Coordinates of C-alpha atoms and ligand atoms in Angstrom, one line a residue:
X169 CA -31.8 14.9 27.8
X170 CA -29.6 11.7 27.9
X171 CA -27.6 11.1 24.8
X172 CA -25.0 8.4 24.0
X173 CA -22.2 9.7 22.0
X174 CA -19.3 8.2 23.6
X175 CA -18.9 5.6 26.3
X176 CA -17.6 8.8 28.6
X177 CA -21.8 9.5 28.7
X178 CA -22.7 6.7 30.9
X179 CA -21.0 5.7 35.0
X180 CA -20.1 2.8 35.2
X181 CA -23.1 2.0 37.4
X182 CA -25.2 2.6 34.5
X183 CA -23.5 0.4 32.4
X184 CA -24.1 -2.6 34.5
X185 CA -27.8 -1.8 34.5
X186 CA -28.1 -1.5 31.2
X187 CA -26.3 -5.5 31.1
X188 CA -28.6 -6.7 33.5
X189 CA -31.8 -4.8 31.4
X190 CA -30.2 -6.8 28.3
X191 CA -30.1 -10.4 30.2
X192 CA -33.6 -10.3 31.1
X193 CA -34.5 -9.2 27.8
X194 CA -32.3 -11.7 26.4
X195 CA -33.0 -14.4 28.3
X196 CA -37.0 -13.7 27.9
X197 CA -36.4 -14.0 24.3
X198 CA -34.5 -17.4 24.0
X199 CA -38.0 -18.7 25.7
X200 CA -40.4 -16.7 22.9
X201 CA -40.6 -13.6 24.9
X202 CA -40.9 -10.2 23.8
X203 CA -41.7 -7.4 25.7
X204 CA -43.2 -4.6 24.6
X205 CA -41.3 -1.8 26.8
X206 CA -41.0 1.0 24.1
X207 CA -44.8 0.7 22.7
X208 CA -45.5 3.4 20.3
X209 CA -42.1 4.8 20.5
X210 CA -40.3 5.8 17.0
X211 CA -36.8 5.9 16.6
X212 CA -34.8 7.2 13.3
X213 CA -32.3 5.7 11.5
X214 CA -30.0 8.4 10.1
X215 CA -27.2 7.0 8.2
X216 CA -24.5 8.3 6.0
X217 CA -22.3 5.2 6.0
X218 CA -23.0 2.0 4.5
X219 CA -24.2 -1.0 7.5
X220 CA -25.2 -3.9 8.0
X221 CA -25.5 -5.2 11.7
X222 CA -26.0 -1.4 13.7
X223 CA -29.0 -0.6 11.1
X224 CA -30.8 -4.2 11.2
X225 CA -29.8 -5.1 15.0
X226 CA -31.8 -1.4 15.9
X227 CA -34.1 -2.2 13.6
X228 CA -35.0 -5.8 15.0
X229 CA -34.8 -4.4 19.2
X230 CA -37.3 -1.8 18.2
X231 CA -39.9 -4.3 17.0
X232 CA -38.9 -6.6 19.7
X233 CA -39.9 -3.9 22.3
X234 CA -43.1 -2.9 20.3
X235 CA -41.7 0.2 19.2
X236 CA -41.2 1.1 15.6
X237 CA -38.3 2.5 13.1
X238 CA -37.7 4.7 10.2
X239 CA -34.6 4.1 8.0
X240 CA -33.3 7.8 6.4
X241 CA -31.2 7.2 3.9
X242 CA -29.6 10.0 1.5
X243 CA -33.4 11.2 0.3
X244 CA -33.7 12.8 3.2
X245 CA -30.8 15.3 2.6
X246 CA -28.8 15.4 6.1
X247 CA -25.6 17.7 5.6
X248 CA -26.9 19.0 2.4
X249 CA -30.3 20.5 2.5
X250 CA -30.4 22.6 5.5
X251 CA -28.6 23.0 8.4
X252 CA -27.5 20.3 11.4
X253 CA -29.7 22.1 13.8
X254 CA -33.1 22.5 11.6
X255 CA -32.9 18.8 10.9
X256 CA -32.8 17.7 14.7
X257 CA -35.0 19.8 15.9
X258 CA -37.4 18.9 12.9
X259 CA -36.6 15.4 13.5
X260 CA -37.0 15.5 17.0
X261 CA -40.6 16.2 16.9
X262 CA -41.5 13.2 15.3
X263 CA -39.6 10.1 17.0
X264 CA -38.1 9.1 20.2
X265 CA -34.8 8.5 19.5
X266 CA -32.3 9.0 16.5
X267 CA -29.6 6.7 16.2
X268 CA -26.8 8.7 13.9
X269 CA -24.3 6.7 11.8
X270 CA -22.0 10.1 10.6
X271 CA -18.6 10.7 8.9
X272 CA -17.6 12.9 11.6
X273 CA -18.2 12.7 15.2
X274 CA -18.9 16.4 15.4
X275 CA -21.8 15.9 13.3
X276 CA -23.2 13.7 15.9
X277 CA -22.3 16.1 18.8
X278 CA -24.1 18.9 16.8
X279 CA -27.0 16.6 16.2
X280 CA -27.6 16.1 19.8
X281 CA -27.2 19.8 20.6
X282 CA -30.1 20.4 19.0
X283 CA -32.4 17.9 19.0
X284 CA -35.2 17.5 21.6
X285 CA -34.7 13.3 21.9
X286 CA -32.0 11.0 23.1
X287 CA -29.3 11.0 20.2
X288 CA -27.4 7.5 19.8
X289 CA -24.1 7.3 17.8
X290 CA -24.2 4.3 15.6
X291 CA -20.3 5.0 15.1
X292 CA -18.5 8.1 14.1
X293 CA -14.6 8.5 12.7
X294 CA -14.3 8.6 16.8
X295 CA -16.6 6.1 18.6
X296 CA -18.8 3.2 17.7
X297 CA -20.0 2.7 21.5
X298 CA -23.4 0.2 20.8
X299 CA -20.3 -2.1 19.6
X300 CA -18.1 -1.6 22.4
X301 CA -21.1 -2.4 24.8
X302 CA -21.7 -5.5 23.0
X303 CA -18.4 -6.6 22.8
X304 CA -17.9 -6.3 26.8
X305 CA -21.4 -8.0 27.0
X306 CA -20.3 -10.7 25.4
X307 CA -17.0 -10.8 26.9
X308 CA -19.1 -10.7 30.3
X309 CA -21.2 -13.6 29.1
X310 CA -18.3 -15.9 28.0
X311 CA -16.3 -15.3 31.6
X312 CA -19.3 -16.4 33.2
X313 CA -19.9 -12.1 34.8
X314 CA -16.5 -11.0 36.4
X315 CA -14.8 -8.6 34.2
X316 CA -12.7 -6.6 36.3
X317 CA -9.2 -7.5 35.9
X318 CA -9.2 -9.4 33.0
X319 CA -7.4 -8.1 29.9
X320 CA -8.2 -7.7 26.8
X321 CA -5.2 -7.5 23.8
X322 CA -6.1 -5.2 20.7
X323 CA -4.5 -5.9 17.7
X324 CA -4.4 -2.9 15.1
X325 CA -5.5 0.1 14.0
X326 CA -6.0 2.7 17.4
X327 CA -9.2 3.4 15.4
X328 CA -13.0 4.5 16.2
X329 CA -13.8 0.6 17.6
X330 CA -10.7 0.6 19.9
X331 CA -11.3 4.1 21.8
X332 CA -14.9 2.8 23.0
X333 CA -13.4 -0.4 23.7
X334 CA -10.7 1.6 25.6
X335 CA -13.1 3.8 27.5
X336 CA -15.5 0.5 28.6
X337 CA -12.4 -1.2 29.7
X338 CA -11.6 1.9 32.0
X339 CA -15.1 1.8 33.2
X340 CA -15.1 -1.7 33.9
X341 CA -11.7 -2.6 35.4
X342 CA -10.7 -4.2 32.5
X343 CA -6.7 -3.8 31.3
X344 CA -6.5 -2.4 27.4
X345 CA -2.9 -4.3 26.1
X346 CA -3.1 -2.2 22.5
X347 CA -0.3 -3.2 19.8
X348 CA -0.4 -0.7 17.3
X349 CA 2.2 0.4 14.6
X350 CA 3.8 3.5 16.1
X351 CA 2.4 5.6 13.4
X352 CA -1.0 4.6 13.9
X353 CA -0.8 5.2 17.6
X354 CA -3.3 7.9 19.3
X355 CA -1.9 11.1 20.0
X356 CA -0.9 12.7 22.6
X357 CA -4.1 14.9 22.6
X358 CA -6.1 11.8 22.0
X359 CA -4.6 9.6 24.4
X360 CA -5.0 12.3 26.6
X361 CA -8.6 12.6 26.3
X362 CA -9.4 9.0 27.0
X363 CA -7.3 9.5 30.5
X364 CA -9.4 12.2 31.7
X365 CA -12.5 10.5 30.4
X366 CA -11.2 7.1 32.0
X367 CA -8.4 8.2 34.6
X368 CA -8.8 4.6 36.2
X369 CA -7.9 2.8 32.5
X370 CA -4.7 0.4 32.8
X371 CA -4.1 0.8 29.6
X372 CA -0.7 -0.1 27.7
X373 CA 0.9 0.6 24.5
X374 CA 3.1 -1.2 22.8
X375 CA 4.4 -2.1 18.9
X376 CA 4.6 -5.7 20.1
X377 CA 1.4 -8.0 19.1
X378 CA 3.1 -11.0 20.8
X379 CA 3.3 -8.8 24.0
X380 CA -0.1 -8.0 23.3
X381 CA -1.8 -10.9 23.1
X382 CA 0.3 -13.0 26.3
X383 CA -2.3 -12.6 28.6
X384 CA -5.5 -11.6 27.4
X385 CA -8.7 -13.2 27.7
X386 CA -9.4 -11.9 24.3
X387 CA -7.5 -11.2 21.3
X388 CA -9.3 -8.1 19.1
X389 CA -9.0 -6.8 15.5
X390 CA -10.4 -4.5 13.1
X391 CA -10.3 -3.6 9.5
X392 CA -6.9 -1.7 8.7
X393 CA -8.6 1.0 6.8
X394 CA -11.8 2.0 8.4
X395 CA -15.0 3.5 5.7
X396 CA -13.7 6.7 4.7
X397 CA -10.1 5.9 4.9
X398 CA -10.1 3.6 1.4
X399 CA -7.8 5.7 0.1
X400 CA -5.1 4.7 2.5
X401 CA -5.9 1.3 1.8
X402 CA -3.1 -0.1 -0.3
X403 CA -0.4 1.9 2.9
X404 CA -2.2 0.8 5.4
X405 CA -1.9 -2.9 4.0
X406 CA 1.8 -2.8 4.0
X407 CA 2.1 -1.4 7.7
X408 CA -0.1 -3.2 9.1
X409 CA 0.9 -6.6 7.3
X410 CA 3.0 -7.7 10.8
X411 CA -0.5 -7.4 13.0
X412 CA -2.1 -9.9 11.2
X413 CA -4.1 -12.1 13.5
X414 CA -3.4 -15.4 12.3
X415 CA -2.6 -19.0 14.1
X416 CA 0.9 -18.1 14.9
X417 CA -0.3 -14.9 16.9
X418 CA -2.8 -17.0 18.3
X419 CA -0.5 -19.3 19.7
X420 CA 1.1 -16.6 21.7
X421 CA -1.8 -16.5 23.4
X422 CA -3.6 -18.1 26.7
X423 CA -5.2 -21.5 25.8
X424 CA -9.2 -21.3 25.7
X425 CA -8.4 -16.7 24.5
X426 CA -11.3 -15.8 22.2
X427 CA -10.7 -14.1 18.7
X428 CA -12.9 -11.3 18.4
X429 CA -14.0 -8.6 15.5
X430 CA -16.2 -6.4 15.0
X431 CA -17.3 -6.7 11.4
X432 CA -17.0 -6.4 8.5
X433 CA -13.9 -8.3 8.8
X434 CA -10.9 -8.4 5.3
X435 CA -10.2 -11.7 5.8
X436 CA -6.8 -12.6 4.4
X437 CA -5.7 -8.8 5.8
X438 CA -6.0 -8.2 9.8
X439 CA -7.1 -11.8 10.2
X440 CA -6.9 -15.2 8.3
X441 CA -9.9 -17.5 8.0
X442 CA -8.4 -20.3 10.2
X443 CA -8.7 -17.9 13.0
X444 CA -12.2 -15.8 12.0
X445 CA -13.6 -18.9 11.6
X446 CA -11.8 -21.2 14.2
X447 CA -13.1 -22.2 17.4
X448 CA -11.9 -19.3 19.7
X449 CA -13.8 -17.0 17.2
X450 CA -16.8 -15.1 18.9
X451 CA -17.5 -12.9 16.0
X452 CA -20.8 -13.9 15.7
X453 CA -22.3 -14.0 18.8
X454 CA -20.7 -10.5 19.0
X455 CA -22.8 -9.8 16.2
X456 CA -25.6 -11.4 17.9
X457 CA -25.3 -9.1 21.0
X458 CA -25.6 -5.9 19.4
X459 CA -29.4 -6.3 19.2
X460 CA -29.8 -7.9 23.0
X461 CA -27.6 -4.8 24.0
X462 CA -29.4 -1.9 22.1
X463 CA -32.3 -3.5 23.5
X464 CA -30.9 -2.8 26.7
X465 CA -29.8 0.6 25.6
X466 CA -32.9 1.7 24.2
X467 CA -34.9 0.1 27.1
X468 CA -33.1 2.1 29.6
X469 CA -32.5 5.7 27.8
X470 CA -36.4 5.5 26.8
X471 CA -38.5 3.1 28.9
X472 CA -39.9 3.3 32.2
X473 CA -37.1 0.7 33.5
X474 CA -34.0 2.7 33.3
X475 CA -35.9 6.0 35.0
X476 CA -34.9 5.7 38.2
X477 CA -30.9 5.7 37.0
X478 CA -31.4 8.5 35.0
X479 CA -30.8 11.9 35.9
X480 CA -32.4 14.6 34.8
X481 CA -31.5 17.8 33.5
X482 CA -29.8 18.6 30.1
X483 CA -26.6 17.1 29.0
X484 CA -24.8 17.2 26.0
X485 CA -21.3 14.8 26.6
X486 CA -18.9 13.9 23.4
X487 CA -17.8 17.2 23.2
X488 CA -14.4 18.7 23.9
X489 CA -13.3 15.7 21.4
X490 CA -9.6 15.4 20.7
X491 CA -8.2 13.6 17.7
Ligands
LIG45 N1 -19.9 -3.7 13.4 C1 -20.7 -2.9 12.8 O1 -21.1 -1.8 13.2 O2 -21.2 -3.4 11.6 P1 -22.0 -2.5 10.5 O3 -21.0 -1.6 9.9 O4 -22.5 -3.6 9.5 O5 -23.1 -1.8 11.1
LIG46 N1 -13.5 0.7 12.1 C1 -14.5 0.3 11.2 C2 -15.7 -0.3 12.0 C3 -16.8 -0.8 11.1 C4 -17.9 -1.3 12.0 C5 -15.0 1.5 10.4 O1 -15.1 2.6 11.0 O2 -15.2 1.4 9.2

């Protein structure tokens, strides 16, 4: 069983196919195209976190491939009403595919131990990986295909967005430039983690956003306080106030550098609305791309497509976690 927990879960290889399943599909749709790949096939919705684009962007790629979807919401009592592994395998009778939105990433990790379908995280406190695909996607699509080489500057919090960002950039060839406050730096057990996962990552470190953002292709941010951290909020602010991405970062940067995010943005905090909504900014067809690139993803973990890539066999990745 092939789940997608954390970047580390798919080769590089596997990654490109799943871009190339996503520009057909995408392309087919610009000219009124739908194809039914996933007929009949059900996927769940579990979500403990509040969402906008990973709930309706899954919701919309299901119908586009003919498949269906089921939104669980609290009613349905995950975490509270009996244990992890009675709810998966339950679950895992009725649809396809469950695409998990949890607090904490073990939950998802436990999830997928025990539940007979693919298991998708739709972010945890330690991954959001559907963004990161989308986000290289798009970077992929605005450099006209070659990513290896480029670099990418992240600007922020070294939060949940930022490792799967990290560990696509080390499957990809891409160089991570991360300007972080020291304090909110990964740690050593973290950082460590991400090198075994991704020994090839050029990946640097540094308290300098100007450094950062010198010669990236794209210049990224994220909130400063991440759902479930609100009570940090008002710290946070304060030391994090000198990684704003505003105009006068931006100028630091390579002429034609995009400005991306991957929403929901505090505008006036990590970035300024001259920049969010300036011409370098990407954010939406970032946004746009999560549903070409689940698409993709669900295509290829469920459909006929992506068989011949897959392996067989059980395999449970995501865990040996380290925060
Ligand atoms: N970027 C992202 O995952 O947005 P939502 O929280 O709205 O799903
Ligand atoms: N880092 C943010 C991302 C939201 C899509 C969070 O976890 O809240």
């Amino acid at each position: 069983m092939r789940h997608l927990l954390t970047l580390a879960d798919l080769a590089t290889a596997e990654i490109e196919r799943i871009f190339s399943i996503t520009e057909d599909l995408k392309t087919k749709l610009a000219r009124g195209l739908r194809e039914p790949l996933l007929p009949g096939r059900v996927m769940a919705l579990l979500f403990e976190k509040q969402s906008l684009r990973t709930r309706v962007s899954f919701e919309a790629a299901m119908v586009h491939l003919g498949g269906s979807s089921l939104f669980l919401g609290q009613d349905v009592g995950f975490g509270s009403r009996e244990s992890i592994a009675d709810f998966g395998r339950t679950l895992s009778e009725y649809v396809d595919v469950i695409v998990l939105r949890a607090n904490l990433h073990m939950t998802a990790v436990d999830l997928a131990e025990h539940s007979n379908c693919s298991v998708i995280n739709g972010l945890t406190d330690f991954g959001h990986p559907c963004q990161a695909m989308a986000d290289l996607y798009t970077i992929r699509e605005l450099v006209g295909g070659r990513l290896e080489g480029r670099t990418i500057a992240w600007i922020g919090d070294a939060n949940n967005v930022a490792r799967s960002l990290a560990l696509g950039c080390g499957k990809l060839g891409i160089k991570l430039v991360m300007a972080v406050p020291e304090k909110y730096q990964y740690n050593a057990k973290s950082l460590a983690w991400i090198r075994q996962q991704v020994p090839a990552l050029n990946l640097t470190i540094t308290t300098d956003a100007i450094e950062a953002v010198c010669d990236a292709v794209a210049i990224y941010t994220d909130v400063w306080a991440s759902m479930g951290q609100e009570a940090e909020r008002e710290t946070r602010r304060a030391d994090f106030a000198p990684y704003q991405v505003n105009a006068r970062l931006m100028s630091h940067a390579q002429k034609g550098a995009f400005f991306m995010h991957c929403l929901p943005a505090r505008r006036g905090e990590e970035v300024t609305d001259e920049v969010i909504d300036g011409p370098q900014s990407v954010v939406v067809q970032q946004a746009a791309n999560r549903m070409h690139v689940q698409k993709g993803i669900l295509a290829w973990l469920l459909g006929t497509q992506g068989a011949a890539l897959r392996e067989s066999g059980s395999r449970v990745a995501g865990l040996g976690i380290a925060e």
